[in-house]
XYZ file of C-alpha atoms in Angstrom:
570
model
C -17.528 4.853 -16.495
C -19.816 4.995 -13.477
C -16.948 5.362 -11.109
C -15.524 8.305 -13.112
C -18.914 9.961 -13.676
C -19.548 8.826 -17.261
C -23.173 7.557 -17.559
C -26.002 7.753 -19.952
C -28.005 9.882 -17.569
C -25.216 12.445 -17.369
C -25.173 12.622 -21.196
C -21.505 12.061 -21.467
C -21.544 8.390 -22.457
C -22.740 7.560 -26.009
C -23.513 3.967 -26.994
C -23.930 3.147 -30.742
C -24.706 -0.379 -31.731
C -23.546 -0.587 -35.360
C -25.649 -2.031 -38.146
C -27.741 -0.936 -40.982
C -27.499 2.830 -41.350
C -25.820 3.566 -38.054
C -22.578 4.814 -39.394
C -23.661 8.497 -39.600
C -24.934 8.359 -35.864
C -21.562 6.900 -34.935
C -19.668 9.768 -36.720
C -21.858 12.484 -35.028
C -21.301 10.858 -31.647
C -17.510 10.776 -32.129
C -17.372 14.489 -33.228
C -19.467 15.567 -30.230
C -17.385 13.460 -27.786
C -14.054 14.652 -29.187
C -15.195 18.340 -28.563
C -16.783 17.788 -25.142
C -14.514 15.105 -23.634
C -17.258 12.409 -23.577
C -16.841 8.574 -23.913
C -18.168 6.700 -26.995
C -18.947 2.907 -27.149
C -19.147 1.518 -30.696
C -20.506 -1.999 -30.544
C -20.307 -4.759 -33.159
C -17.977 -2.958 -35.626
C -17.439 -6.259 -37.501
C -20.961 -5.757 -38.925
C -19.939 -2.558 -40.919
C -16.815 -3.868 -42.808
C -17.035 -1.241 -45.619
C -17.091 1.606 -43.061
C -14.097 0.462 -41.107
C -11.553 2.400 -43.287
C -13.679 5.594 -42.707
C -13.482 4.848 -39.000
C -9.768 4.418 -39.161
C -9.395 7.817 -40.698
C -11.845 9.469 -38.443
C -9.983 8.189 -35.327
C -6.675 9.372 -36.825
C -8.017 12.909 -37.323
C -9.641 12.986 -33.774
C -6.345 11.827 -32.202
C -5.090 15.355 -32.543
C -6.693 18.415 -31.033
C -9.474 16.547 -29.187
C -10.459 16.891 -25.510
C -7.973 15.242 -23.275
C -10.845 13.111 -21.665
C -12.173 11.822 -25.057
C -12.232 8.021 -25.192
C -13.506 5.503 -27.746
C -14.412 1.892 -26.867
C -15.019 -0.522 -29.766
C -16.207 -4.135 -29.611
C -16.381 -6.971 -32.209
C -17.088 -10.599 -32.347
C -14.045 -12.985 -32.824
C -13.397 -13.822 -36.490
C -14.195 -17.528 -37.346
C -11.243 -17.732 -39.653
C -8.139 -15.673 -40.927
C -9.977 -14.506 -44.036
C -12.562 -12.727 -41.850
C -10.007 -10.505 -40.076
C -11.450 -7.195 -41.392
C -10.517 -4.652 -38.521
C -7.886 -2.328 -40.088
C -4.293 -2.588 -38.831
C -4.310 1.163 -37.804
C -7.123 0.687 -35.339
C -5.615 -2.447 -33.921
C -2.125 -0.859 -33.533
C -3.364 2.218 -31.769
C -5.842 0.664 -29.277
C -5.470 -1.227 -26.030
C -6.831 -4.691 -26.806
C -8.898 -6.692 -24.324
C -10.330 -10.224 -25.020
C -12.849 -11.945 -23.072
C -12.089 -15.702 -22.969
C -14.269 -18.305 -21.466
C -12.727 -19.936 -18.355
C -11.248 -23.318 -18.826
C -11.721 -26.389 -16.481
C -14.685 -27.182 -14.267
C -13.321 -25.347 -11.161
C -13.186 -21.983 -13.068
C -16.419 -22.445 -14.788
C -18.261 -23.404 -11.697
C -16.980 -20.310 -9.823
C -17.915 -18.167 -12.778
C -21.413 -19.514 -12.981
C -21.891 -18.853 -9.198
C -20.386 -15.241 -9.793
C -23.642 -14.356 -11.556
C -25.481 -14.414 -8.223
C -25.034 -13.009 -4.713
C -26.061 -13.536 -1.108
C -29.141 -11.506 -1.855
C -30.046 -13.911 -4.650
C -29.825 -16.770 -2.190
C -32.135 -15.071 0.266
C -34.835 -13.894 -2.121
C -37.067 -17.046 -2.229
C -39.353 -18.134 0.522
C -38.521 -21.821 -0.135
C -34.816 -21.145 0.659
C -33.458 -24.650 1.074
C -35.015 -25.972 -2.250
C -33.992 -22.774 -4.071
C -30.361 -22.860 -3.005
C -29.928 -26.602 -3.767
C -31.457 -26.206 -7.348
C -29.526 -22.986 -7.931
C -26.219 -24.772 -7.148
C -27.247 -27.814 -9.351
C -28.099 -25.427 -12.129
C -24.597 -23.726 -11.815
C -22.878 -27.109 -11.973
C -25.124 -28.068 -14.928
C -24.130 -24.781 -16.789
C -20.429 -25.380 -16.083
C -20.738 -28.943 -17.397
C -22.497 -28.097 -20.670
C -20.209 -25.058 -21.388
C -16.979 -26.887 -20.693
C -18.060 -30.197 -22.352
C -17.351 -28.654 -25.710
C -13.615 -29.182 -25.354
C -14.186 -33.004 -25.783
C -15.227 -32.390 -29.328
C -17.914 -34.584 -31.021
C -17.792 -36.972 -27.979
C -18.860 -34.005 -25.850
C -21.463 -32.361 -28.115
C -22.229 -33.438 -31.737
C -22.324 -29.741 -32.558
C -20.994 -26.567 -30.864
C -23.539 -24.385 -29.026
C -23.402 -20.838 -27.824
C -24.449 -21.553 -24.265
C -24.338 -18.153 -22.302
C -24.623 -16.936 -18.701
C -28.015 -15.490 -19.918
C -29.350 -18.995 -20.164
C -28.324 -19.679 -16.524
C -29.690 -16.433 -15.027
C -33.018 -16.808 -16.902
C -33.294 -20.430 -15.600
C -32.792 -19.185 -12.019
C -35.405 -16.527 -12.498
C -37.845 -19.240 -13.803
C -36.858 -21.307 -10.757
C -37.624 -18.511 -8.363
C -41.025 -17.735 -9.969
C -42.117 -21.418 -9.942
C -41.140 -21.953 -6.302
C -42.852 -18.684 -5.242
C -46.015 -19.934 -6.979
C -46.005 -23.458 -5.716
C -45.467 -25.208 -2.250
C -44.109 -28.316 -4.054
C -41.067 -28.302 -6.232
C -42.283 -28.942 -9.832
C -39.261 -30.990 -10.916
C -40.662 -32.089 -14.298
C -41.744 -28.536 -15.209
C -38.304 -27.158 -14.298
C -36.358 -29.746 -16.224
C -38.518 -29.221 -19.242
C -38.183 -25.438 -19.250
C -34.446 -25.503 -18.641
C -33.653 -28.407 -20.966
C -36.039 -27.895 -23.840
C -36.346 -24.094 -23.837
C -33.565 -22.100 -22.061
C -30.572 -24.382 -23.012
C -32.630 -26.551 -25.407
C -33.413 -23.567 -27.516
C -29.844 -23.622 -28.823
C -29.660 -27.420 -29.523
C -30.376 -28.583 -33.047
C -29.235 -32.215 -32.701
C -31.581 -34.871 -31.285
C -28.672 -36.747 -29.529
C -27.397 -33.575 -27.868
C -30.922 -32.906 -26.767
C -31.140 -36.374 -25.181
C -27.776 -35.612 -23.344
C -29.002 -32.194 -22.092
C -32.284 -33.760 -20.869
C -30.290 -36.600 -19.069
C -28.023 -34.295 -17.245
C -31.029 -32.459 -15.851
C -32.653 -35.853 -14.866
C -29.558 -36.622 -12.929
C -29.046 -33.280 -11.264
C -32.507 -32.024 -10.487
C -34.648 -34.681 -8.837
C -36.286 -35.100 -5.298
C -33.179 -36.915 -3.916
C -31.243 -33.601 -3.947
C -33.083 -32.354 -0.891
C -32.276 -35.561 1.083
C -28.508 -35.178 0.850
C -28.294 -38.232 -1.416
C -27.249 -36.616 -4.736
C -23.742 -36.556 -6.119
C -23.141 -34.115 -8.982
C -19.931 -36.028 -9.958
C -18.094 -38.955 -8.354
C -16.946 -37.627 -5.050
C -18.668 -34.388 -5.334
C -22.052 -34.426 -3.350
C -24.575 -31.525 -3.763
C -23.801 -29.220 -0.789
C -26.266 -28.549 1.873
C -27.674 -25.127 2.931
C -24.784 -22.640 2.807
C -24.382 -18.850 2.326
C -22.886 -17.405 -0.877
C -19.213 -17.389 0.305
C -19.719 -20.886 1.723
C -20.587 -22.298 -1.657
C -17.411 -20.734 -3.294
C -15.418 -22.226 -0.447
C -17.039 -25.669 -0.944
C -16.043 -25.590 -4.574
C -12.401 -24.950 -3.595
C -12.448 -27.629 -0.886
C -14.576 -30.396 -2.303
C -14.424 -30.319 -6.126
C -12.230 -33.261 -7.347
C -9.330 -32.406 -9.708
C -10.176 -31.739 -13.284
C -10.971 -34.965 -15.198
C -13.496 -36.360 -17.618
C -15.361 -38.040 -14.682
C -16.664 -34.585 -13.719
C -18.707 -34.573 -16.937
C -19.768 -38.289 -16.835
C -17.125 -39.143 -19.486
C -14.438 -41.858 -19.380
C -10.773 -40.693 -19.068
C -10.230 -41.954 -22.712
C -12.135 -38.921 -23.897
C -9.375 -36.667 -22.797
C -6.760 -38.779 -24.574
C -8.971 -38.525 -27.675
C -9.283 -34.770 -27.811
C -5.654 -34.113 -26.855
C -4.507 -36.474 -29.583
C -6.644 -34.652 -32.136
C -5.349 -31.308 -30.984
C -1.736 -32.594 -31.298
C -2.453 -33.827 -34.847
C -3.939 -30.475 -35.920
C -0.714 -28.725 -34.518
C 1.638 -31.097 -36.247
C -0.432 -30.830 -39.535
C -0.019 -26.963 -39.377
C 3.756 -27.387 -38.863
C 3.867 -29.795 -41.859
C 2.050 -27.319 -43.980
C 4.564 -24.640 -43.110
C 7.571 -26.483 -44.233
C 9.405 -25.429 -47.499
C 8.409 -27.569 -50.558
C 10.558 -26.339 -53.335
C 13.905 -27.950 -52.698
C 15.467 -30.867 -50.971
C 17.938 -30.012 -48.457
C 19.872 -31.948 -45.858
C 21.093 -35.477 -45.781
C 18.644 -38.228 -46.591
C 16.061 -35.879 -48.262
C 13.509 -37.740 -50.374
C 13.466 -35.213 -53.183
C 11.395 -32.205 -54.464
C 7.825 -31.878 -54.026
C 7.185 -32.622 -57.668
C 9.362 -35.771 -57.501
C 7.424 -37.080 -54.404
C 4.031 -36.277 -56.058
C 5.046 -37.779 -59.308
C 6.053 -41.080 -57.600
C 2.872 -41.117 -55.517
C 0.485 -40.597 -58.387
C 2.115 -43.229 -60.593
C 1.721 -45.702 -57.764
C -1.938 -44.741 -57.186
C -2.756 -45.096 -60.981
C -1.115 -48.525 -61.100
C -3.142 -49.743 -58.085
C -6.499 -48.170 -59.093
C -8.703 -50.914 -60.644
C -10.908 -50.600 -63.618
C -14.401 -49.239 -63.244
C -17.323 -51.612 -62.818
C -19.029 -52.577 -66.166
C -22.614 -51.597 -65.203
C -24.198 -53.136 -68.339
C -22.551 -56.449 -67.631
C -23.605 -56.399 -63.884
C -27.218 -55.537 -64.767
C -27.330 -58.523 -67.218
C -25.999 -60.710 -64.415
C -28.838 -59.814 -61.975
C -31.653 -62.319 -62.121
C -33.934 -60.611 -59.661
C -33.638 -57.059 -58.508
C -33.913 -57.795 -54.835
C -33.299 -54.949 -52.291
C -29.816 -56.329 -51.724
C -28.973 -56.452 -55.501
C -30.218 -52.817 -55.880
C -27.939 -51.683 -53.033
C -24.900 -53.442 -54.694
C -25.624 -51.844 -58.086
C -26.054 -48.337 -56.427
C -22.717 -48.779 -54.692
C -20.968 -49.735 -57.804
C -22.241 -46.651 -59.594
C -21.006 -44.453 -56.842
C -17.664 -46.104 -56.835
C -17.421 -45.748 -60.580
C -17.971 -41.970 -60.197
C -15.253 -41.657 -57.459
C -12.632 -43.886 -59.392
C -13.271 -41.948 -62.559
C -12.657 -38.613 -60.881
C -9.375 -39.949 -59.301
C -8.141 -41.455 -62.562
C -9.031 -38.270 -64.560
C -7.421 -35.733 -62.057
C -4.220 -37.863 -61.501
C -3.712 -38.374 -65.334
C -4.214 -34.549 -65.780
C -1.773 -33.662 -63.029
C 0.764 -36.257 -64.517
C 0.598 -34.434 -67.780
C 0.934 -31.089 -66.053
C 4.069 -32.115 -64.179
C 5.635 -33.299 -67.501
C 4.835 -29.963 -69.035
C 2.338 -31.254 -71.599
C -0.514 -29.404 -70.026
C -0.781 -25.985 -68.419
C -0.956 -26.303 -64.639
C -4.429 -25.012 -63.365
C -5.554 -23.975 -59.846
C -7.293 -27.372 -59.356
C -4.100 -29.313 -60.424
C -2.024 -27.334 -58.010
C -4.542 -27.951 -55.275
C -4.388 -31.742 -56.006
C -0.530 -31.618 -56.024
C -0.562 -29.888 -52.521
C -3.040 -32.458 -51.190
C -0.898 -35.352 -52.432
C 2.195 -33.817 -50.817
C 0.526 -33.112 -47.570
C -1.170 -36.609 -47.440
C -4.677 -35.209 -47.376
C -7.579 -36.266 -49.553
C -8.099 -33.836 -52.392
C -11.209 -31.704 -52.312
C -12.473 -32.947 -55.706
C -12.368 -36.412 -54.545
C -13.996 -35.772 -51.213
C -17.027 -34.250 -53.093
C -17.675 -37.652 -54.691
C -16.512 -39.763 -51.814
C -17.914 -40.931 -48.430
C -17.189 -39.185 -45.036
C -13.703 -40.057 -43.690
C -11.151 -38.492 -41.285
C -8.293 -40.575 -42.583
C -5.025 -39.315 -44.112
C -4.694 -39.845 -47.960
C -2.556 -43.033 -47.594
C -5.036 -44.797 -45.205
C -8.033 -43.501 -47.238
C -6.633 -44.963 -50.526
C -5.911 -48.269 -48.969
C -9.461 -48.263 -47.498
C -10.907 -47.328 -51.048
C -9.213 -50.363 -52.488
C -10.550 -52.620 -49.759
C -14.042 -51.260 -50.574
C -13.637 -52.039 -54.247
C -12.499 -55.698 -53.545
C -15.495 -56.218 -51.230
C -17.821 -54.964 -54.013
C -16.030 -57.065 -56.555
C -16.557 -60.264 -54.364
C -20.355 -59.301 -53.923
C -21.126 -58.680 -57.558
C -19.661 -61.989 -58.760
C -23.039 -63.743 -58.225
C -24.992 -61.072 -56.133
C -25.435 -63.490 -53.301
C -25.400 -61.830 -49.943
C -21.862 -62.096 -48.292
C -21.591 -64.143 -45.077
C -20.937 -60.958 -43.224
C -21.211 -57.412 -44.578
C -18.635 -54.730 -43.972
C -21.058 -51.934 -43.037
C -18.332 -49.288 -43.001
C -17.516 -50.206 -46.635
C -20.765 -48.584 -48.082
C -21.165 -45.079 -49.379
C -24.615 -45.182 -47.979
C -24.803 -47.747 -45.025
C -28.429 -46.805 -44.406
C -29.330 -48.453 -47.714
C -28.205 -51.952 -46.722
C -30.057 -51.659 -43.268
C -33.209 -50.472 -45.090
C -32.799 -53.431 -47.402
C -32.777 -55.853 -44.460
C -36.153 -54.365 -43.456
C -37.623 -54.446 -46.961
C -36.620 -58.094 -47.565
C -38.224 -59.118 -44.208
C -41.328 -57.048 -44.889
C -41.943 -58.553 -48.371
C -41.281 -62.055 -47.013
C -43.748 -61.783 -44.075
C -46.090 -59.202 -45.688
C -45.513 -56.728 -42.813
C -45.957 -53.032 -43.313
C -42.505 -51.432 -43.624
C -43.349 -48.350 -41.527
C -44.311 -50.563 -38.595
C -40.874 -52.247 -38.503
C -37.528 -51.691 -36.722
C -34.138 -53.306 -36.599
C -33.166 -55.623 -33.697
C -29.590 -55.936 -33.040
C -27.930 -59.020 -31.384
C -24.159 -58.913 -30.854
C -22.627 -62.359 -31.366
C -19.598 -63.674 -29.610
C -17.668 -64.400 -32.985
C -15.450 -62.628 -35.416
C -15.882 -62.299 -39.093
C -13.854 -65.454 -39.860
C -16.246 -67.663 -38.025
C -19.151 -67.194 -40.485
C -19.318 -69.304 -43.626
C -22.735 -68.163 -44.944
C -25.262 -65.360 -44.584
C -28.285 -66.013 -42.244
C -31.736 -66.990 -43.589
C -33.148 -63.619 -42.505
C -31.441 -60.425 -41.767
C -27.626 -60.051 -42.046
C -24.340 -60.376 -40.140
C -22.389 -57.081 -40.131
C -18.739 -56.473 -39.065
C -16.458 -53.469 -38.996
C -18.267 -51.636 -36.078
C -16.230 -49.775 -33.226
C -17.391 -48.554 -29.856
C -16.323 -45.181 -28.508
C -16.814 -44.175 -24.789
C -17.251 -47.799 -23.657
C -16.582 -51.301 -24.721
C -18.576 -54.482 -25.333
C -18.174 -57.343 -22.837
C -18.635 -60.480 -24.923
C -18.886 -62.728 -21.781
C -21.731 -60.943 -20.193
C -23.231 -59.626 -23.573
C -23.553 -56.108 -22.289
C -21.865 -52.619 -22.556
C -19.256 -52.088 -19.922
C -16.615 -49.442 -18.948
C -13.847 -48.963 -21.460
C -10.259 -49.994 -20.740
C -7.809 -47.138 -20.412
C -6.078 -46.208 -23.696
C -8.396 -48.301 -25.712
C -10.216 -45.498 -27.409
C -12.391 -47.419 -30.064
C -12.372 -51.147 -29.309
C -13.781 -53.331 -32.110
C -17.157 -55.011 -31.825
C -17.872 -58.660 -32.609
C -20.024 -59.442 -35.515
C -23.455 -58.113 -35.091
C -26.659 -59.905 -36.217
C -29.196 -57.473 -37.534
C -32.793 -58.508 -38.209
C -36.127 -56.687 -38.854
C -38.976 -57.176 -36.346
C -42.355 -55.420 -35.897
C -41.836 -52.428 -33.664
C -44.309 -53.657 -31.092
C -42.273 -56.878 -30.378
C -39.147 -54.808 -29.160
C -38.652 -55.007 -25.444
C -36.870 -51.716 -24.443
C -35.997 -52.617 -20.899
C -32.301 -52.910 -20.117
C -31.349 -51.454 -23.517
C -29.282 -48.367 -24.461
C -30.299 -46.701 -27.743
C -26.939 -46.384 -29.124
C -26.338 -43.944 -32.219
C -24.225 -45.393 -35.079
C -22.161 -42.918 -36.988
C -19.828 -43.167 -40.045
C -16.800 -41.298 -38.397
C -15.609 -39.899 -35.200
C -16.946 -36.486 -36.273
C -20.465 -37.735 -35.470
C -23.065 -35.182 -36.170
C -24.121 -35.201 -39.776
C -22.546 -38.719 -40.218
C -25.362 -40.420 -38.213
C -26.479 -43.729 -39.850
C -28.968 -45.583 -37.376
C -29.853 -46.409 -33.852
C -28.999 -49.814 -32.472
C -30.334 -51.006 -29.107
C -27.506 -52.594 -27.072
C -28.024 -54.521 -23.740
C -26.826 -52.918 -20.507
C -26.905 -53.949 -16.878
C -26.373 -50.404 -15.817
C -28.668 -47.340 -16.137
C -28.555 -46.319 -19.767
C -28.152 -42.624 -18.569
C -24.517 -43.611 -17.636
C -23.804 -44.263 -21.316
C -25.684 -41.165 -22.605
C -23.460 -38.945 -20.312
C -20.294 -40.822 -21.355
C -21.101 -40.101 -25.154
C -21.109 -43.729 -26.036
C -21.635 -44.391 -29.737
C -20.814 -46.998 -32.454
C -18.542 -45.867 -35.361
C -17.880 -47.360 -38.747
C -14.348 -45.785 -38.913
C -11.884 -44.920 -36.221
């Protein structure tokens, strides 16, 4: 617009940010611009869904007989799902469409981060060397946090809208602080950038720890002594001009790999696998379901679903008799209470499964009218996904229906074994609980009652044994042995008893049996320990269970950047 003489000052460029009550203003601007040959910018048209049909008609009217220089520019946020595509087809077909996509890869992201500045920016601070070094480190930090999203939950537990505004404001803060102080206030800068500029977006405590750790690694006194590497094989550059920094990125930045983010190469295998699974699932959902064609076809959708539901109903065990179990309990210890709660939850889930499958069976036979819920259940069974009505009464899981149902039967048999006499099993399958926190809290409650310690002043201590589940014949006197844990991002070295780098292509190696006991929180020595989050599934985020301190010979920051966590399901 500026190049062609269209500016706000000239009065021939009209900008309308749409929202509450701005539709009339927009229509007036369009009428004026069409007569006079002005330009109109309509921002955020997705906020006025009901008015879009009027806009479509208006543009159609103005397309004839308007001034030849009249132009309209509209902007909208991308729709989160197909149902939210509200822009009328007429507008879409008649306009030139431009999308702004974030760059992919560290190389493009780092160049784009640096593009927000110029040679003038590099020269504006009196402490030039310090300012340039920290500015480049901030650009690398911005590129890392923006691109780490592609690694899914192992990258960030949740997705955050980090923007170039966060970077430019951080550099402004850096300039102000360096101008006001002769020494570089590293702690202040890290706090402002990590807790406010970028941290303001972050809602998850583990993501906050990750952001803080990156800044502790990138912004520290060693950066001015030429001893800091932003990534393996990529030292922080010395004092250069603006074009020199761009050239340095082209020449020195290693090829794209998870190492640039502090992650293990397995992280890339994991996210590419998940992307492939999504693609193949979409292809599966698109296949025809009404007829069986071709040699070796299994049968129609109805026949396949009928066979599957009959098999599931046959394998599904009877519900737990709660009255009988309550009569069996001599003392309602914390462990017994957990067992009873788990049985109640399992009854709710199995009752829903049996009811919905029986109903669908009658529907397929024509004895009941097929409802929307029954059709949804039929589709889920056919596509091997867990039905929505079961998910609501279930535990978090990313498994397909077949694996999920086998896992459900295993959970039921574990509960049956435990409730025979309510004595604590030799090792507990922590992943087999609806609520794993309850059994870990029970460990603390039992120890607190026994030793008369205050519960709020206690914590769990975790000792990883060198044994597997089969090596244990009885439960420990205090605490509990737990099995069924997996590590993502690293592996456990049983010989040295510490966390170590993962082996290539071993995405979630199993942990040995872990001995968990409760201790007063002032007795825990935190040196040489990595506080490792434990999650129910690889989705992480809301499936958080507990924090277990694991021994490490290396700096714990290495495992923070690698996104190392324990999982109850793979």
